[in-house]
Amino acid sequence: MARPAKVSPDRILAAAAAEFAARGYAGARVDRIARRARVNKAMLYYHFGSKQTIYRTLLRQVFAGAAAKLIAIAETDRPTADKIDQVIETIAAFMAEHAFFPSIMLREIAEGGAHLDPETLKALASVPAAVARIVHEGVRRKSVRAIHPVAAYFTMLAPLVMYLGGAPIRTELTAQHLIDLTALTPDRFVRELQQSMRLALAAPSARRSSR
Amino acid sequence: MARPAKVSPDRILAAAAAEFAARGYAGARVDRIARRARVNKAMLYYHFGSKQTIYRTLLRQVFAGAAAKLIAIAETDRPTADKIDQVIETIAAFMAEHAFFPSIMLREIAEGGAHLDPETLKALASVPAAVARIVHEGVRRKSVRAIHPVAAYFTMLAPLVMYLGGAPIRTELTAQHLIDLTALTPDRFVRELQQSMRLALAAPSARRSSR
DNA sequence: GTCTATACTTCGATAGAC
DNA sequence: GTCTATCGAAGTATAGAC
């Protein structure tokens, strides 16, 4: 559902992703989605039936895609510290590939899931669930300090989502000379975050290493 | 601009805060703001002139309020580690007092500042600026490890914003039995985050303490 | 499957009486 | 300052020809 997309529904979903990310559910315009997808608006209703259905289909796909990658990491049998490193890297890569994902995630959290049906909510929930599972295992094995897995989830992924989703406003703030972002590339940000999380989550016995 | 509010404009701003937080700029309805504020819609236009002006006025106030608290912390002469602890605590308290703040912040980041004028952008920028200043000072004094101050800002505050702003959706996920939030109160979350940040940001020489 | 034209609704904003 | 009534624009969705 990413960039190429030859079939109508896929092109529509790709266009919808950009529109919903930039404007939010309420701000998104069906006409604009149709135009961006280069399909007639009637086609869009022919395939999906409503704006809401497009939105839910899109979110279900993207949450399921992200969760699948995290679950694959969880099922590895590597040390938890490595898995956490991978979670950060993998989500960063996923968001780089699906640039609309951070914005939509930020908006949906703020929205309280108002536009989501139970199935889509379930897909959304599988993301923190997968991360929490990894952290929980680490805590059980005493390689991660005693922390609530959901607290760890937010500590790990919220910075990533807000940093990557905040790219447009940072551009704006930089243009107005209101903030100094010298040398903070996305790549460096990811490495800084990995480092911070290694330090923040390591069990006391496992501390000292900073790689 | 918080809860009590006797004068019309203040009541309008308080109502607008709730409406914008719950629905976003595009989703917010002027009629609903007027109703919530128990003023006639015409009064609302009499005082503010447009939906956009209400939004900008609100955001300028709230960002300035948050930044003021952070600047006060920055100007203290306590150890940086303590200041960082205080930043987390203070922002958490500020968001508890202004429950609409996290949602609006999440939305505005996703929106890329589309509805903001330069002055409001400046108010927004003063929040990360204050935090970055504290971190930068710590790095200079070698009590904080070498990290980009803006990276540290996101690592510290994004979890707080997403966790607190995500309260509605967590309620939803909990009701559907899709996530386990046993024992993760906001208070515990704040303490976990403070702990994580102490571990993540301490300079190598200053490590070992976990209080 | 595809398109044009349009029905129906909602919403931001204002006119104008008091 | 306050209210009622309403305008005009914009938006989702659909009917119906091809």
PDB file of N, CA and C (backbone and C1' of nucleotides) in Angstrom, chain A residues 8 40-43 46-47, chain C residues 1-7:
ATOM      1  N   SER A   8      -6.494   0.528  -8.687  1.00  0.00           N
ATOM      2  CA  SER A   8      -7.222   1.658  -8.128  1.00  0.00           C
ATOM      3  C   SER A   8      -7.242   1.692  -6.589  1.00  0.00           C
ATOM      4  N   ASN A  40     -11.540   9.140 -10.370  1.00  0.00           N
ATOM      5  CA  ASN A  40     -12.750   9.921 -10.182  1.00  0.00           C
ATOM      6  C   ASN A  40     -13.318   9.672  -8.777  1.00  0.00           C
ATOM      7  N   LYS A  41     -13.891  10.716  -8.219  1.00  0.00           N
ATOM      8  CA  LYS A  41     -14.416  10.583  -6.858  1.00  0.00           C
ATOM      9  C   LYS A  41     -15.451   9.464  -6.766  1.00  0.00           C
ATOM     10  N   ALA A  42     -16.229   9.315  -7.818  1.00  0.00           N
ATOM     11  CA  ALA A  42     -17.245   8.255  -7.807  1.00  0.00           C
ATOM     12  C   ALA A  42     -16.602   6.870  -7.724  1.00  0.00           C
ATOM     13  N   MET A  43     -15.436   6.727  -8.322  1.00  0.00           N
ATOM     14  CA  MET A  43     -14.703   5.452  -8.258  1.00  0.00           C
ATOM     15  C   MET A  43     -14.323   5.123  -6.832  1.00  0.00           C
ATOM     16  N   TYR A  46     -17.172   3.925  -5.199  1.00  0.00           N
ATOM     17  CA  TYR A  46     -17.463   2.599  -5.759  1.00  0.00           C
ATOM     18  C   TYR A  46     -16.632   1.531  -5.039  1.00  0.00           C
ATOM     19  N   HIS A  47     -15.382   1.840  -4.764  1.00  0.00           N
ATOM     20  CA  HIS A  47     -14.500   0.851  -4.135  1.00  0.00           C
ATOM     21  C   HIS A  47     -14.644   0.783  -2.620  1.00  0.00           C
TER      22      HIS A  47
ATOM     23  P    DG C   1     -13.103  -3.981 -10.998  1.00  0.00           P
ATOM     24  O5'  DG C   1     -13.286  -2.844 -12.098  1.00  0.00           O
ATOM     25  C5'  DG C   1     -14.567  -2.418 -12.620  1.00  0.00           C
ATOM     26  C4'  DG C   1     -14.246  -1.374 -13.660  1.00  0.00           C
ATOM     27  C3'  DG C   1     -13.825  -0.026 -13.062  1.00  0.00           C
ATOM     28  O3'  DG C   1     -12.944   0.617 -13.970  1.00  0.00           O
ATOM     29  C1'  DG C   1     -15.844   0.258 -14.201  1.00  0.00           C
ATOM     30  P    DT C   2     -12.057   1.849 -13.492  1.00  0.00           P
ATOM     31  O5'  DT C   2     -12.896   3.072 -14.065  1.00  0.00           O
ATOM     32  C5'  DT C   2     -12.971   3.245 -15.482  1.00  0.00           C
ATOM     33  C4'  DT C   2     -13.888   4.414 -15.812  1.00  0.00           C
ATOM     34  C3'  DT C   2     -13.636   5.667 -14.949  1.00  0.00           C
ATOM     35  O3'  DT C   2     -13.123   6.699 -15.783  1.00  0.00           O
ATOM     36  C1'  DT C   2     -15.963   5.231 -15.261  1.00  0.00           C
ATOM     37  P    DC C   3     -12.777   8.115 -15.087  1.00  0.00           P
ATOM     38  O5'  DC C   3     -14.107   8.955 -15.345  1.00  0.00           O
ATOM     39  C5'  DC C   3     -14.433   9.359 -16.669  1.00  0.00           C
ATOM     40  C4'  DC C   3     -15.804  10.030 -16.678  1.00  0.00           C
ATOM     41  C3'  DC C   3     -15.856  11.315 -15.842  1.00  0.00           C
ATOM     42  O3'  DC C   3     -15.942  12.463 -16.701  1.00  0.00           O
ATOM     43  C1'  DC C   3     -17.767   9.899 -15.462  1.00  0.00           C
ATOM     44  P    DT C   4     -16.005  13.907 -16.022  1.00  0.00           P
ATOM     45  O5'  DT C   4     -17.560  14.264 -16.064  1.00  0.00           O
ATOM     46  C5'  DT C   4     -18.368  13.869 -17.161  1.00  0.00           C
ATOM     47  C4'  DT C   4     -19.780  14.409 -16.967  1.00  0.00           C
ATOM     48  C3'  DT C   4     -19.838  15.794 -16.324  1.00  0.00           C
ATOM     49  O3'  DT C   4     -20.900  16.541 -16.917  1.00  0.00           O
ATOM     50  C1'  DT C   4     -20.946  14.230 -14.914  1.00  0.00           C
ATOM     51  P    DA C   5     -21.246  18.017 -16.417  1.00  0.00           P
ATOM     52  O5'  DA C   5     -22.507  17.796 -15.461  1.00  0.00           O
ATOM     53  C5'  DA C   5     -23.565  16.953 -15.901  1.00  0.00           C
ATOM     54  C4'  DA C   5     -24.571  16.830 -14.770  1.00  0.00           C
ATOM     55  C3'  DA C   5     -24.834  18.147 -14.033  1.00  0.00           C
ATOM     56  O3'  DA C   5     -26.227  18.264 -13.778  1.00  0.00           O
ATOM     57  C1'  DA C   5     -24.089  16.528 -12.494  1.00  0.00           C
ATOM     58  P    DT C   6     -26.829  19.626 -13.116  1.00  0.00           P
ATOM     59  O5'  DT C   6     -27.379  19.077 -11.731  1.00  0.00           O
ATOM     60  C5'  DT C   6     -27.780  17.720 -11.622  1.00  0.00           C
ATOM     61  C4'  DT C   6     -27.835  17.319 -10.159  1.00  0.00           C
ATOM     62  C3'  DT C   6     -28.155  18.469  -9.193  1.00  0.00           C
ATOM     63  O3'  DT C   6     -29.034  17.968  -8.216  1.00  0.00           O
ATOM     64  C1'  DT C   6     -26.310  17.338  -8.432  1.00  0.00           C
ATOM     65  P    DA C   7     -30.354  18.780  -7.835  1.00  0.00           P
ATOM     66  O5'  DA C   7     -30.962  17.917  -6.653  1.00  0.00           O
ATOM     67  C5'  DA C   7     -31.054  16.511  -6.790  1.00  0.00           C
ATOM     68  C4'  DA C   7     -30.659  15.842  -5.480  1.00  0.00           C
ATOM     69  C3'  DA C   7     -31.220  16.559  -4.251  1.00  0.00           C
ATOM     70  O3'  DA C   7     -31.698  15.576  -3.348  1.00  0.00           O
ATOM     71  C1'  DA C   7     -28.876  16.367  -4.059  1.00  0.00           C
TER      72       DA C   7
END
